Amino acid sequence: MLSKMKKSVVICMNSLISVIIFCMIIMLLCSCVSAARTTWKQAKKTYHSMVEYYTRDVENNLSNISDYLLRISETADYYGMTNCEEDKESMNNLSRQRLYNQLNEDILVYSSADYFFIFQDKYADIMMVESAKKKAKIQSQNIREQLKRLLESREPTEKWELFDAEGYQYLIRVVSKDGVGIGCAVSLNRLIETMQAVQLSDYYVSYYKIGTMILDNESGKDLKIELPIQETDVGVRIVIPSEKLFEEIRTLLNFSMVFAVILIILLFALYISMYHWFTNPVKRIVSVMQKVDEEGIDLKMPEFDNWEEYHIVSKNFNNMMEKIKILKIDVYEKEKKQSELYKQYLMLQINPHFFLNALNTIYMLNKRKDNNQVNILLTYLINYFKSVFARQGEMVPLKEEINFMLNYMAIQKFRFAGAMHLQCEIEPEAEISMVPAMCVLTFVENAIKYSTDFSNDLMIVVSAKIEGDNIKIEIQDNGEGIEENILKKINQNEKIVKNDREHIGIKNIVDRMHMHYGEAASVKVTNRDSGGVSVVINVPK
């Protein structure tokens, strides 16, 4: 047995150190993974906010241009262009020229716009207004022809549309009425340049058409963020390369790996030291502990001179065994004396006043020659004393305790001639549970003695039920209640002295409960709002 124990200690120590090493390595790996994930999430959040801010700015610019086009379409010059009658051709030309001049002036206000254009007669005539800030080197005639083909083939829409002209991409917005239209072209390249002007050089910006397949040339580890631009058929897409993304924590990852190697070396050194400092002394201590049952309190542990802690353990163990030897004798004598006192106390539970009152009641019934009642009362009295003398221990089934209390109540009813009533509500499962002897009778007796002067009928209700792992016993009466100072002492388990007499019945019940169950048992006594006293007893079943 000892050899097995020694092996188990060594195996446990080896396993413990191995688990520590493994856990530390896992912790480092988890820290690195967590740092990478945190960096990824934070970068994604930051870049997403940046792209969202940028797209909102683009949307505002496009929305302002759309509102401008709608306002222009409501002007008199615009309506003048819709009038194509021959006799009003000069007016039509004048309106178109004024509208062209206005667009030429306003394009400086809308810096995002590359072109404003006007068309009529089913796109046969398109006038272009170029921005001085445009960078695309495209001939106006070329873009005019491509724009004409787009306008002829497109379906009318109120959104900005993607338009490709000689490798340059534009967003086109058109407002048309009665064959006359006005529109704007915004260069995607300029929008990209605007975004790349932000002081962040570690990402790539592009646009994509919503609903089309995107061909990825980037690594699957790269961070990609895409957001659609409202009221358009395109979206913004940025890509942050993984090497840029994790550049700031690369030093941390390298340091973690070096630290892991150092930690493994140190832990192996610790393993060898612990085997020498801990395992061997513990095996010696365990071998002594295993002999306690065999050699008893005369066992001694050898001295450990090499380490102070083990020396203290050895010294205190030997001192403890000496004290146990002394205490064992004292405890045995104390328990024996306590047992004798308890038996004496149980015998004293035969209340002399109750006995004399019962005999006096028998005498009065006999004097009235009521032999039938005398026989009944004597039967109850005999059963009561049988229960007292037949009890072998402190714990009895609840059913026996209830029967004992019923005999007591039956005798008391003879004394008080119908002024006392009892109601019992006991669950069958609770009847077989063991409870401290006289735990119910003591509180019923107190209710009769102290709770009423019998100016009104006394009603006592006794109930018991199972609640989880406990038995809940409740005794209620409709008497006058208990004085607050007495009630406080009862709930604090203090002795009660009244009229130079010491009342120890309730305290004895509580002490016995705590002796058997410790803090798991409780007794709570309260005054009821409707009058009388409520006693709640909780003990483990």
C-alpha angles and dihedrals in degrees: 000000000000093000090052090050092050091051092048092053092051092046091048092050092048091046092048094053091045090051090049091052092047093046093050092051091047089048091053092047091048090049091053092046090046091050090050092048092047091049090048094049094044092048091047091050093047096046092042090055090048093049091044090052091047094048090049088053091049090047091051092050092048091045091052091051091048090051089049092052091049091051091050090051088060096053126106092243090057091051089046089061091056091062103087100167114137096238090054099046093112090054089049092052091047092052091048091050093049091047090049091051092050092050090048090056097041096049087076089060094052100057094179092062118095097180139014114195139185126202139176141168092050096311093307090125120040123175115198127206111196126206117233088224097058114119102189109109097217125138112246089230092055095049090043091056094047091046090051091054091049094050091049094051101039129092116237111266139164094221133089110261133205113250126185119205119176093326094316119110124217138179109231125202119184130187114188137174131175095352094311122104143178126199149165135223119207119193116234090205091061091049090051091049089051091055094044089053087077110104093256117102100171099087141062123229127208141152127234133191112246113246096025128108114261116217108218119210092168128095118270088239093060118107111245125190124184128182127175120232110233119243090018137086094232137076138203119249127188127184123200113195115234093234089059093042096056098033094106095053097041090095090052092052092050092047091051092054092050090047091051091055092048090047093052091052092049093047092053089051088049090050092057092046094048091050089058099036101036116016100055096045091046091052089054092049092049092050089056092046091053090058094057093092091046102044098025124201093340091073118119129197119224118247120260110213100171100066126034095216093055090045089055091049091051094046095046092046091055091046090049092053090053092050092047089055090055096041093048090062093044094047092049092053092044094050091048091052092045091052091052092048090049092053090048090051093051089054089051089057085085092101108218092208091053091047093048092046090051092050090047090053090050089050092053092047091048090049088055087048090236093152094167093058091044090055092048093048092047089051091054091045092050092049090049094054091042088059091049095051097036096060111110101184146010095267123067134170112270089238090060091048090051092050089049089052092047091056089050092049092047090056092047092051089062088057098048098037103222098328091110129067132186130198122187124196107178123164113227091233091055094052094074095049118108118243135173111279116261093010091129100034093053093059094041089052091050090051090056096043102041112014101069146018090214093246082130130029113277115229118195121187120193118188134171131184142158117257111181108301094344138079113228115204119184128188117189133177136179096227130121097283130233129293112261095238091051091045091053092052092049093053091046090051094239128150115266120219116186128166089357090301126116114225110201103158098101093039090053091053093049093047092051091049091052090046090057103033107016114207091345090082124068141177120198123184120191139165113248120236090230092050134276133055133297121203118190118191121189121187132158112265 
